[in-house]
Amino acid sequence: MEINLFDSFVGLFSPSKRIYWQYILSSLFIALIYLLTLEKNVAKKEMKLNLSHKLWLHKSAVLDYKYFVLSFFIKVLLILPFVFSVQEITIFVYEFFLDTFGYMKINTFSHFQVIVLFTGTLFLVSDFTRYWLHRLLHTIPFLWEFHKVHHSAKVLTPMTFYRVHPIENLLFGLRYAFSIGIVTGVFIYFFGAMIGIYEILGTNIFLYIFSLMGSNLRHSHVKLSYPKIIENICISPFQHQLHHSTKYYDKNYGGYLSIWDNLFGTLQTSSDILNKKEKIRFGVQIKDFQTITNLLFVPFINIYNTRKKNDK
Amino acid sequence: MKKFIVSCFLFTTTLFANEGLTSIFENILLKNSKQAVLDIQNVRQNIEKNDQKEISMSFKNFVISWKSVDAFYILGDLDDNYLDTPRYIDTFHQGNEDIKKQLNLIIEDNEDLSISLYKNSHKTINALEYILFTQDLSNERVKDIALLITDKLEDNLEEIYNGYLENKTKFLKDEVTANAMMLNSLIENSYKIKEWRVGDPAGLSRKFKAKPSNERAEYSISKNSIVAIQSILNTHLTVLDNQEFPNFGSMIRSYSVNDELNDAVKYLKSSLINTKMVQNDDFSNSKKLYKSLKKLHATYYISLIGKLKVTAKILDADGD
């Protein structure tokens, strides 16, 4: 498979990257609109906070920038092999169905309907498996040690998105390969070559639209929330910020959709918190994760220490 | 300037695609279905003459031309009304009824044939094969049955030919859908040829593992099963690799799936060579053929998965 290393690294020019220039620009635009809707003095305060060099040059933010550079190499070395395996899983699933149930072809849907169904299913299944893996990263103690790396950010910037431990990268790579591979295998079995993906600039249309809806504000201090009815369906930037708080980190595990949180009892909408004017703090065990070496090795040390303690 | 270059590129690729589709339509879909009509007419003429040698020869030719239609049948995908037409022509792997027994009863009966031969399955190539190769055509009733079947087959094949003509614009206007239909047809037929036409009689398929029986072959009565297989493989080869006219192979080369295409052509050719090991429809020596067909089927769907490019699309969305 051909991988454009330049795109992977720079990200700004790749629509499959969170920091693609269009997504950043749309986030800036949405943030601006949001600030315009606030009362003048509140807007001024929020503007000051979000443009402050104290935020953008905070030790935690600088660490994110450095780690972002490193994360490129981590992805190339650790994730790529799993990206390849999507094809293997697709073939395995297709052959399993073929061997078990024989040849089958569904003719009742039009080409257009099959593509819409496939595009939507890929997005839904991917978001669903993201929810569960994310939840497991919080609830299984040894996985939490790795996921803590992401939650150790004291301030949130779009680059915090990339503050992820390689083990977590690996797990998400596997999740990706399995969920996409299984869905594709099943669809090929039932619809053969009729399947396809609706894309914008080479990205799943749903993903593109959701990414355009202020995805970069999730890791920011712009407290943009949606009306409760929408927050029951889609995660707002503020809902994700709540997830990064020290108090609500066991809520809002969803990626783009909050229906999973709603369904499995982990939803926290914004209105209650905003109405109470509750102050939220970010970052867990900040002191343990001050350097790149810390980010990479502290989880292993913590797991080792816990095991040692338990053995006693 | 950049816009101009992009427009020129799009124009030439569209033009090339349309040229490819038009060529496939004219040189494969229409030509093959017309040939099948001519061949069944020829069978009819020979039945009328009651020349057994000529009947055998013309039936073999009809098997070849019908299989070339069946091997690349996309009319059902183009138009729902034609989804079942092949089933009215051929009952291979359709239902479990014993048409031989039913045809014997019809022959012995005196009822008017238009009433007796009421089932579609009674008017298929399989019924015709049974009548032509096991019954005495000097018997007027048997001959009438054979002629009635050929008439019905001709009607259905004419329907396919006219169906393609009716749906020409639909086929040519949407290249993406046309490509999907053609690839689906290749995948479907490569599976059927591997599992049903070779695997089942050879005892290599999952269903009949280690239980070979040449009677399960598609045209075991007339011993034209391997001829049918060769016709299907040759049709796929024409679709993917011929120098005479633009084809599906030349179209998909523009999607940078050259390796898969070369592999498919390689396995088609090796499968055709391996068919020569099956003599007189005896599938006991067809392991090599089954293996090459298995590789062919895998190559078809792997190229499809490769074409989808589902990999590395949403990876960056991970890690919230």
XYZ file of C-alpha atoms in Angstrom:
632
model
C 0.000 0.000 0.000
C 1.187 3.437 -0.876
C 1.557 5.775 2.089
C 2.218 9.416 1.538
C 4.771 10.078 4.238
C 4.720 13.812 3.706
C 0.947 13.918 4.194
C 1.118 11.626 7.182
C 3.691 13.827 8.801
C 2.399 17.241 7.989
C -1.273 16.358 8.411
C -2.267 19.848 7.406
C -2.754 18.701 3.851
C -4.381 15.361 4.463
C -8.191 15.241 4.895
C -7.885 12.021 6.889
C -5.941 13.927 9.576
C -7.542 15.779 12.437
C -5.329 18.809 11.858
C -6.180 19.101 8.135
C -6.261 22.815 7.270
C -9.977 22.797 6.446
C -10.858 21.283 9.818
C -8.657 23.828 11.610
C -10.141 26.674 9.641
C -13.707 25.498 10.270
C -12.909 25.119 13.994
C -11.571 28.680 14.079
C -14.665 29.921 12.306
C -16.994 28.027 14.661
C -15.032 29.345 17.667
C -15.444 32.878 16.359
C -19.186 32.468 15.905
C -19.364 30.972 19.402
C -17.522 33.937 20.925
C -19.833 36.361 19.116
C -22.836 34.748 20.775
C -21.434 35.318 24.286
C -21.914 38.376 26.474
C -19.250 40.960 25.797
C -17.270 40.569 29.035
C -17.505 36.766 28.986
C -16.388 36.727 25.363
C -13.484 39.007 26.218
C -12.422 36.705 29.038
C -12.672 33.591 26.894
C -10.859 35.263 24.016
C -8.042 36.270 26.361
C -7.737 32.726 27.670
C -7.777 31.100 24.266
C -5.253 33.463 22.735
C -2.986 33.528 25.744
C 0.652 32.536 25.239
C 0.397 30.968 28.682
C -1.942 28.431 27.127
C -0.151 27.842 23.829
C 3.324 27.837 25.356
C 2.351 25.960 28.498
C 4.757 23.158 29.378
C 2.027 20.627 28.699
C 1.254 22.141 25.262
C 4.942 22.252 24.297
C 5.234 18.597 25.277
C 2.268 17.870 22.971
C 4.040 19.561 20.064
C 7.190 17.562 20.621
C 5.267 14.355 21.052
C 3.344 15.043 17.841
C 6.621 14.845 15.889
C 7.493 11.591 17.596
C 4.004 10.184 17.087
C 4.571 10.245 13.319
C 7.405 7.744 13.647
C 5.395 5.692 16.135
C 2.550 5.415 13.655
C 4.777 4.483 10.751
C 6.578 1.820 12.768
C 3.749 0.471 14.896
C 0.442 1.212 13.224
C 1.248 0.561 9.588
C 1.491 -3.224 9.941
C -2.056 -3.248 11.329
C -3.357 -0.991 8.615
C -2.237 -3.644 6.160
C -4.138 -6.300 8.027
C -7.536 -4.741 7.208
C -7.259 -6.512 3.884
C -6.363 -9.799 5.556
C -9.345 -9.589 7.883
C -11.672 -8.670 5.019
C -10.498 -11.697 3.055
C -10.782 -13.947 6.097
C -14.359 -12.823 6.820
C -15.407 -13.086 3.161
C -13.947 -16.584 2.842
C -15.481 -17.651 6.149
C -18.953 -16.636 4.965
C -18.389 -18.199 1.557
C -17.199 -21.503 3.027
C -19.934 -21.605 5.661
C -22.987 -20.419 3.766
C -21.995 -20.751 0.100
C -22.385 -18.065 -2.509
C -24.901 -15.314 -1.813
C -25.803 -12.082 -3.547
C -28.428 -9.555 -2.523
C -30.001 -7.808 -5.511
C -32.748 -5.868 -3.772
C -30.750 -2.684 -3.209
C -29.629 -0.222 -5.855
C -25.958 0.636 -6.262
C -26.609 4.002 -4.611
C -28.367 2.386 -1.620
C -25.550 -0.125 -1.125
C -22.922 2.628 -1.127
C -24.919 4.728 1.366
C -25.427 1.657 3.558
C -21.743 0.703 3.441
C -20.493 4.248 4.048
C -22.883 4.680 6.985
C -22.151 1.253 8.470
C -18.395 1.844 8.324
C -18.823 5.109 10.193
C -21.268 3.716 12.772
C -19.334 0.526 13.494
C -16.092 2.453 13.704
C -17.573 4.964 16.126
C -19.159 2.181 18.185
C -15.909 0.233 18.534
C -14.073 3.462 19.372
C -16.542 4.060 22.189
C -15.964 0.621 23.670
C -12.209 0.600 23.324
C -12.088 4.071 24.852
C -14.291 2.919 27.709
C -12.135 -0.155 28.303
C -9.055 2.063 28.342
C -10.622 3.791 31.319
C -12.097 0.845 33.147
C -9.377 -1.809 32.847
C -6.658 -0.710 35.291
C -3.635 -1.741 33.247
C -5.049 -0.108 30.082
C -5.823 3.023 32.046
C -2.116 3.349 32.809
C -1.503 3.834 29.077
C -4.531 6.017 28.452
C -3.511 8.244 31.371
C -0.854 9.640 29.034
C -3.622 11.313 27.010
C -5.397 12.535 30.142
C -2.236 13.959 31.687
C -2.440 17.107 29.541
C -2.895 20.106 31.818
C -4.009 22.333 28.947
C -5.831 21.270 25.835
C -4.723 22.198 22.317
C -5.571 20.412 19.061
C -2.176 18.699 19.361
C -3.304 16.971 22.566
C -5.186 14.661 20.215
C -1.814 13.114 19.338
C -0.691 12.638 22.959
C -1.397 8.919 22.867
C 0.824 6.123 24.131
C 2.090 3.720 21.400
C 0.289 0.816 23.100
C -2.947 2.756 22.745
C -2.065 3.487 19.105
C -1.587 -0.213 18.659
C -4.942 -1.075 20.219
C -6.709 1.488 18.083
C -4.906 0.100 15.029
C -6.239 -3.356 15.843
C -9.698 -2.016 16.522
C -9.611 -0.265 13.170
C -8.458 -3.340 11.285
C -11.077 -5.583 12.874
C -14.068 -3.281 12.658
C -13.408 -2.098 9.100
C -12.236 -5.529 7.950
C -15.307 -7.331 9.307
C -17.779 -4.798 7.911
C -16.082 -4.838 4.497
C -15.908 -8.644 4.412
C -19.603 -8.976 5.246
C -20.592 -6.357 2.673
C -18.483 -7.936 -0.055
C -20.109 -11.277 0.708
C -23.613 -9.869 0.324
C -23.104 -7.180 -2.315
C -19.821 -7.983 -4.072
C -18.428 -5.195 -6.187
C -21.540 -3.084 -5.701
C -20.073 -1.679 -2.513
C -18.268 1.636 -2.440
C -17.727 4.599 -0.172
C -19.058 8.085 -0.573
C -16.120 10.334 0.034
C -15.153 13.959 0.143
C -11.497 14.511 -0.692
C -10.861 10.811 -0.212
C -12.400 10.683 3.264
C -15.627 8.977 4.346
C -18.293 11.655 3.885
C -19.632 11.263 7.450
C -16.167 11.574 8.902
C -15.434 14.623 6.793
C -18.643 16.364 7.886
C -18.145 15.542 11.564
C -14.509 16.628 11.383
C -15.605 19.903 9.874
C -18.012 20.497 12.757
C -15.351 21.857 15.099
C -13.520 18.606 15.838
C -10.392 20.574 16.757
C -12.294 22.384 19.495
C -12.628 19.127 21.418
C -9.073 19.619 22.611
C -9.256 23.331 23.322
C -10.574 25.722 25.957
C -13.464 26.925 23.787
C -16.479 25.775 25.795
C -18.723 25.218 22.829
C -21.754 23.127 23.731
C -24.802 22.057 21.724
C -28.457 22.052 22.753
C -29.174 19.018 24.966
C -31.184 17.265 22.263
C -28.174 17.361 19.913
C -25.731 16.425 22.668
C -27.750 13.229 23.067
C -26.702 12.334 19.523
C -23.377 14.056 18.811
C -20.573 14.851 21.215
C -20.010 18.595 21.515
C -16.501 20.007 22.043
C -17.392 20.913 25.630
C -18.633 17.388 26.339
C -15.219 16.077 25.330
C -13.544 18.727 27.456
C -15.635 17.423 30.359
C -14.258 13.979 29.611
C -10.770 15.434 30.053
C -11.683 16.938 33.426
C -10.598 15.349 36.657
C -14.232 14.973 37.732
C -16.040 13.661 34.627
C -13.347 11.574 32.999
C -15.573 8.500 33.278
C -18.211 10.176 31.072
C -18.516 10.941 27.342
C -16.324 8.245 25.836
C -17.865 8.759 22.404
C -15.876 9.716 19.332
C -18.257 11.628 17.116
C -21.564 10.248 18.338
C -22.898 10.363 21.888
C -25.664 7.826 21.232
C -23.385 5.126 22.641
C -22.844 7.112 25.860
C -26.571 7.668 26.016
C -27.290 3.986 25.460
C -24.716 2.653 27.915
C -25.177 5.203 30.699
C -22.027 7.302 30.410
C -23.483 10.474 28.948
C -22.866 13.840 30.565
C -24.463 16.771 28.790
C -23.064 20.284 29.117
C -26.039 22.270 30.362
C -25.906 21.117 34.047
C -22.223 21.925 34.354
C -22.466 25.248 32.554
C -25.548 26.295 34.526
C -23.811 25.526 37.814
C -20.774 27.420 36.517
C -18.744 24.497 37.758
C -15.028 25.018 37.360
C -13.344 22.177 35.524
C -9.717 21.183 35.828
C -7.772 19.146 33.301
C -5.028 16.612 33.733
C -4.479 13.518 35.840
C -1.125 12.716 37.485
C 0.378 15.675 35.670
C 3.644 15.477 37.608
C 4.327 11.956 36.346
C 4.156 12.950 32.692
C 6.408 15.958 32.178
C 8.765 14.637 29.485
C 8.571 12.457 26.396
C 10.453 9.736 28.260
C 7.824 9.951 31.016
C 5.008 9.641 28.497
C 6.558 6.545 26.994
C 7.822 4.688 30.068
C 5.824 5.761 33.131
C 2.857 3.493 32.213
C 5.133 0.433 32.216
C 6.735 1.486 35.508
C 3.299 2.027 37.065
C 2.089 -1.391 35.895
C 5.236 -3.023 37.217
C 4.902 -1.282 40.575
C 1.233 -2.201 40.886
C 1.993 -5.852 40.109
C 4.797 -5.856 42.635
C 2.492 -4.357 45.229
C -0.226 -6.903 44.490
C 2.229 -9.793 44.662
C 3.157 -8.776 48.196
C -3.983 26.277 -16.452
C -4.225 23.659 -13.721
C -7.994 23.556 -14.221
C -7.509 23.112 -17.930
C -5.126 20.187 -17.464
C -7.519 18.524 -14.983
C -10.438 19.034 -17.408
C -8.418 17.533 -20.258
C -7.472 14.571 -18.081
C -11.078 13.988 -17.001
C -12.262 14.332 -20.587
C -9.772 11.786 -21.893
C -10.402 9.289 -19.068
C -14.188 9.578 -19.556
C -13.759 9.209 -23.295
C -11.546 6.184 -22.759
C -14.007 4.693 -20.282
C -16.918 5.189 -22.651
C -14.925 3.689 -25.467
C -14.228 0.687 -23.235
C -17.854 0.293 -22.172
C -19.146 0.687 -25.734
C -16.658 -1.897 -26.904
C -17.667 -4.345 -24.141
C -21.307 -3.749 -24.969
C -20.896 -4.323 -28.694
C -18.168 -6.964 -28.771
C -19.135 -9.038 -25.759
C -22.657 -8.509 -24.437
C -24.474 -8.076 -27.749
C -22.254 -10.306 -29.829
C -22.426 -13.247 -27.406
C -26.173 -13.056 -26.887
C -26.745 -12.829 -30.664
C -24.486 -15.829 -31.210
C -26.488 -17.839 -28.673
C -29.683 -17.041 -30.595
C -28.078 -18.179 -33.857
C -26.766 -21.345 -32.244
C -30.105 -22.429 -30.812
C -31.660 -21.812 -34.252
C -29.017 -24.123 -35.655
C -29.853 -26.795 -33.076
C -33.512 -26.483 -34.102
C -32.684 -26.964 -37.778
C -30.678 -30.081 -37.006
C -33.471 -31.515 -34.855
C -35.817 -31.025 -37.774
C -33.339 -32.886 -39.989
C -32.924 -35.492 -37.240
C -29.190 -35.696 -37.836
C -27.748 -36.948 -34.529
C -24.152 -36.069 -35.371
C -25.085 -32.536 -36.379
C -27.358 -32.242 -33.347
C -24.459 -33.151 -31.042
C -22.165 -30.667 -32.731
C -24.685 -27.835 -32.776
C -25.690 -28.511 -29.165
C -22.018 -28.275 -28.173
C -21.785 -24.937 -29.994
C -24.910 -23.769 -28.226
C -23.434 -24.740 -24.845
C -20.365 -22.661 -25.702
C -22.327 -19.588 -26.771
C -24.880 -19.811 -23.938
C -22.114 -20.145 -21.351
C -20.384 -17.083 -22.793
C -23.628 -15.163 -22.132
C -24.098 -16.701 -18.688
C -20.435 -16.151 -17.700
C -20.764 -12.393 -18.003
C -24.464 -11.802 -17.421
C -25.080 -8.292 -16.127
C -28.537 -7.622 -17.565
C -30.232 -8.567 -14.274
C -28.225 -5.880 -12.474
C -29.046 -3.357 -15.178
C -32.747 -4.120 -15.148
C -34.629 -6.120 -12.471
C -37.018 -7.480 -15.076
C -34.223 -9.654 -16.461
C -32.948 -10.958 -13.146
C -34.526 -14.409 -13.582
C -34.150 -14.848 -17.343
C -31.042 -17.107 -17.089
C -33.009 -19.382 -14.740
C -35.576 -19.921 -17.483
C -32.760 -21.090 -19.739
C -30.600 -23.089 -17.340
C -31.520 -24.937 -14.128
C -27.991 -25.829 -13.017
C -28.024 -25.449 -9.202
C -31.601 -24.154 -9.264
C -33.993 -26.136 -7.084
C -33.988 -29.884 -6.534
C -36.602 -31.164 -8.931
C -35.937 -34.246 -11.017
C -36.798 -33.064 -14.532
C -35.730 -36.371 -16.083
C -38.533 -38.216 -14.351
C -41.026 -35.499 -15.232
C -39.929 -35.446 -18.892
C -40.271 -39.221 -19.110
C -43.850 -38.942 -17.896
C -44.567 -36.181 -20.414
C -43.162 -38.307 -23.252
C -45.337 -41.251 -22.247
C -48.375 -39.037 -21.869
C -50.697 -38.002 -24.731
C -51.663 -34.599 -23.415
C -51.097 -31.521 -25.548
C -47.486 -30.364 -25.126
C -48.451 -26.755 -24.470
C -50.185 -28.071 -21.317
C -47.717 -30.838 -20.397
C -44.625 -28.653 -20.644
C -46.017 -26.026 -18.312
C -42.970 -25.665 -16.080
C -40.087 -23.369 -16.952
C -37.651 -26.105 -16.010
C -39.125 -28.308 -18.752
C -38.009 -25.793 -21.364
C -34.392 -25.307 -20.381
C -31.064 -26.305 -21.891
C -30.914 -29.088 -19.303
C -34.244 -30.491 -20.457
C -33.112 -30.188 -24.066
C -29.882 -32.029 -23.281
C -31.832 -34.883 -21.698
C -34.198 -35.142 -24.644
C -31.491 -34.907 -27.295
C -29.001 -37.294 -25.719
C -31.192 -39.938 -24.085
C -34.366 -40.082 -26.144
C -35.221 -41.271 -29.606
C -35.862 -38.287 -31.854
C -37.592 -40.420 -34.458
C -40.476 -40.471 -31.979
C -42.631 -37.519 -33.129
C -43.637 -36.528 -29.614
C -40.004 -36.466 -28.466
C -39.077 -34.391 -31.522
C -41.949 -31.981 -30.838
C -40.800 -31.600 -27.242
C -37.259 -30.838 -28.437
C -38.537 -28.274 -30.942
C -40.771 -26.644 -28.366
C -37.853 -26.346 -25.963
C -35.621 -24.787 -28.641
C -38.377 -22.272 -29.454
C -38.642 -21.283 -25.814
C -34.878 -21.057 -25.458
C -34.726 -18.871 -28.549
C -37.434 -16.592 -27.104
C -35.536 -16.201 -23.843
C -32.240 -15.558 -25.589
C -33.883 -13.011 -27.875
C -35.233 -11.409 -24.707
C -31.681 -11.116 -23.361
C -30.408 -9.661 -26.630
C -33.236 -7.111 -26.772
C -32.857 -6.436 -23.044
C -29.259 -5.397 -23.583
C -30.282 -3.153 -26.457
C -32.974 -1.536 -24.279
C -30.511 -0.896 -21.479
C -27.584 0.278 -23.561
C -27.804 3.898 -22.390
C -28.115 2.843 -18.770
C -24.992 0.710 -19.090
C -22.945 3.382 -20.811
C -23.929 6.359 -18.705
C -22.629 5.204 -15.310
C -19.123 3.815 -15.516
C -18.781 3.167 -11.763
C -21.944 1.058 -11.603
C -21.055 -0.716 -14.853
C -17.627 -1.585 -13.463
C -19.191 -2.909 -10.261
C -21.640 -5.061 -12.243
C -18.902 -6.495 -14.424
C -16.588 -7.233 -11.512
C -19.480 -8.830 -9.615
C -20.230 -11.044 -12.557
C -16.601 -12.169 -12.765
C -16.447 -12.877 -9.020
C -19.780 -14.729 -9.008
C -18.889 -16.900 -11.970
C -15.399 -17.679 -10.735
C -16.966 -18.990 -7.510
C -19.577 -21.042 -9.337
C -17.074 -22.550 -11.729
C -14.757 -23.480 -8.868
C -17.316 -24.865 -6.413
C -20.226 -26.040 -8.551
C -18.763 -26.935 -11.918
C -15.458 -28.477 -10.781
C -15.542 -28.879 -6.987
C -18.863 -30.734 -6.767
C -18.201 -33.458 -9.390
C -14.566 -33.791 -8.317
C -15.446 -34.135 -4.615
C -13.320 -31.121 -3.785
C -16.035 -28.673 -2.753
C -17.010 -28.229 0.865
C -20.443 -29.753 0.213
C -19.171 -32.941 -1.466
C -15.743 -33.279 0.109
C -14.233 -36.663 -0.853
C -17.483 -37.757 -2.506
C -16.806 -37.360 -6.214
C -19.470 -38.010 -8.804
C -19.202 -37.026 -12.449
C -22.991 -36.947 -12.604
C -22.905 -33.659 -10.718
C -21.147 -32.013 -13.649
C -23.179 -29.382 -15.462
C -23.790 -31.212 -18.748
C -22.889 -34.733 -17.738
C -25.373 -36.350 -20.144
C -23.893 -34.820 -23.299
C -20.383 -34.684 -21.798
C -20.149 -30.985 -22.496
C -19.347 -29.894 -18.929
C -15.690 -29.173 -19.574
C -16.651 -27.391 -22.804
C -18.915 -25.133 -20.718
C -16.076 -24.457 -18.273
C -13.708 -23.606 -21.113
C -16.294 -21.273 -22.602
C -16.687 -19.409 -19.305
C -12.922 -19.088 -18.879
C -12.471 -17.955 -22.480
C -15.202 -15.345 -22.007
C -13.448 -13.987 -18.934
C -10.192 -13.927 -20.868
C -11.862 -11.958 -23.664
C -13.318 -9.570 -21.089
C -9.957 -8.980 -19.434
C -7.280 -9.593 -21.990
C -7.702 -9.372 -25.718
C -5.870 -7.275 -28.249
C -8.711 -6.867 -30.718
C -10.861 -4.321 -28.914
C -10.885 -2.174 -25.735
C -12.162 -4.304 -22.860
C -12.678 -4.390 -19.106
C -9.016 -5.221 -18.613
C -7.851 -2.150 -20.495
C -10.343 -0.080 -18.488
C -9.235 -1.301 -15.089
C -5.574 -0.880 -15.954
C -6.255 2.835 -15.617
C -7.146 2.218 -11.920
C -3.601 0.995 -11.222
C -4.617 -2.564 -10.444
C -2.185 -4.000 -12.970
C -0.754 -6.658 -10.670
C -4.141 -8.140 -9.823
C -5.201 -8.000 -13.464
C -2.028 -9.738 -14.605
C -2.589 -12.395 -11.930
C -6.196 -12.907 -13.032
C -5.120 -13.356 -16.659
C -2.353 -15.718 -15.536
C -4.798 -17.893 -13.556
C -7.361 -17.831 -16.365
C -4.733 -19.121 -18.762
C -3.439 -21.763 -16.359
C -7.016 -22.881 -15.619
C -7.665 -23.231 -19.339
C -4.540 -25.397 -19.656
C -5.663 -27.446 -16.644
C -9.079 -28.119 -18.219
C -7.251 -30.300 -20.743
C -6.545 -32.781 -17.947
C -10.266 -33.456 -17.652
C -10.963 -35.936 -20.422
C -14.470 -36.960 -21.445
C -16.002 -35.095 -18.494
C -14.192 -37.265 -15.957
C -13.344 -34.918 -13.079
C -11.203 -37.368 -11.129
C -8.099 -35.564 -12.377
C -9.152 -31.976 -11.733
C -7.306 -31.042 -8.529
C -4.949 -28.746 -10.413
C -7.860 -27.084 -12.191
C -9.662 -26.566 -8.880
C -6.547 -24.988 -7.373
C -6.008 -22.564 -10.250
C -9.712 -21.627 -10.165
C -9.442 -20.999 -6.443
C -6.572 -18.618 -7.095
C -8.542 -16.933 -9.851
C -11.537 -16.349 -7.564
C -9.277 -14.992 -4.815
C -7.537 -12.668 -7.271
C -10.878 -11.257 -8.405
C -12.078 -10.340 -4.942
C -8.684 -9.227 -3.680
C -8.545 -6.772 -6.580
C -11.985 -5.582 -5.520
C -10.829 -5.023 -1.943
C -7.744 -3.243 -3.255
C -9.933 -1.019 -5.411
C -11.986 0.000 -2.376
C -8.971 1.447 -0.582
C -10.691 1.146 2.788
C -7.344 1.160 4.520
C -5.815 4.195 6.199
C -8.952 6.227 5.778
C -10.026 6.984 9.317
C -7.023 5.932 11.300
C -6.291 9.458 12.381
C -9.705 9.731 13.961
C -8.496 7.406 16.703
C -7.137 8.412 20.018
C -9.628 10.648 21.747
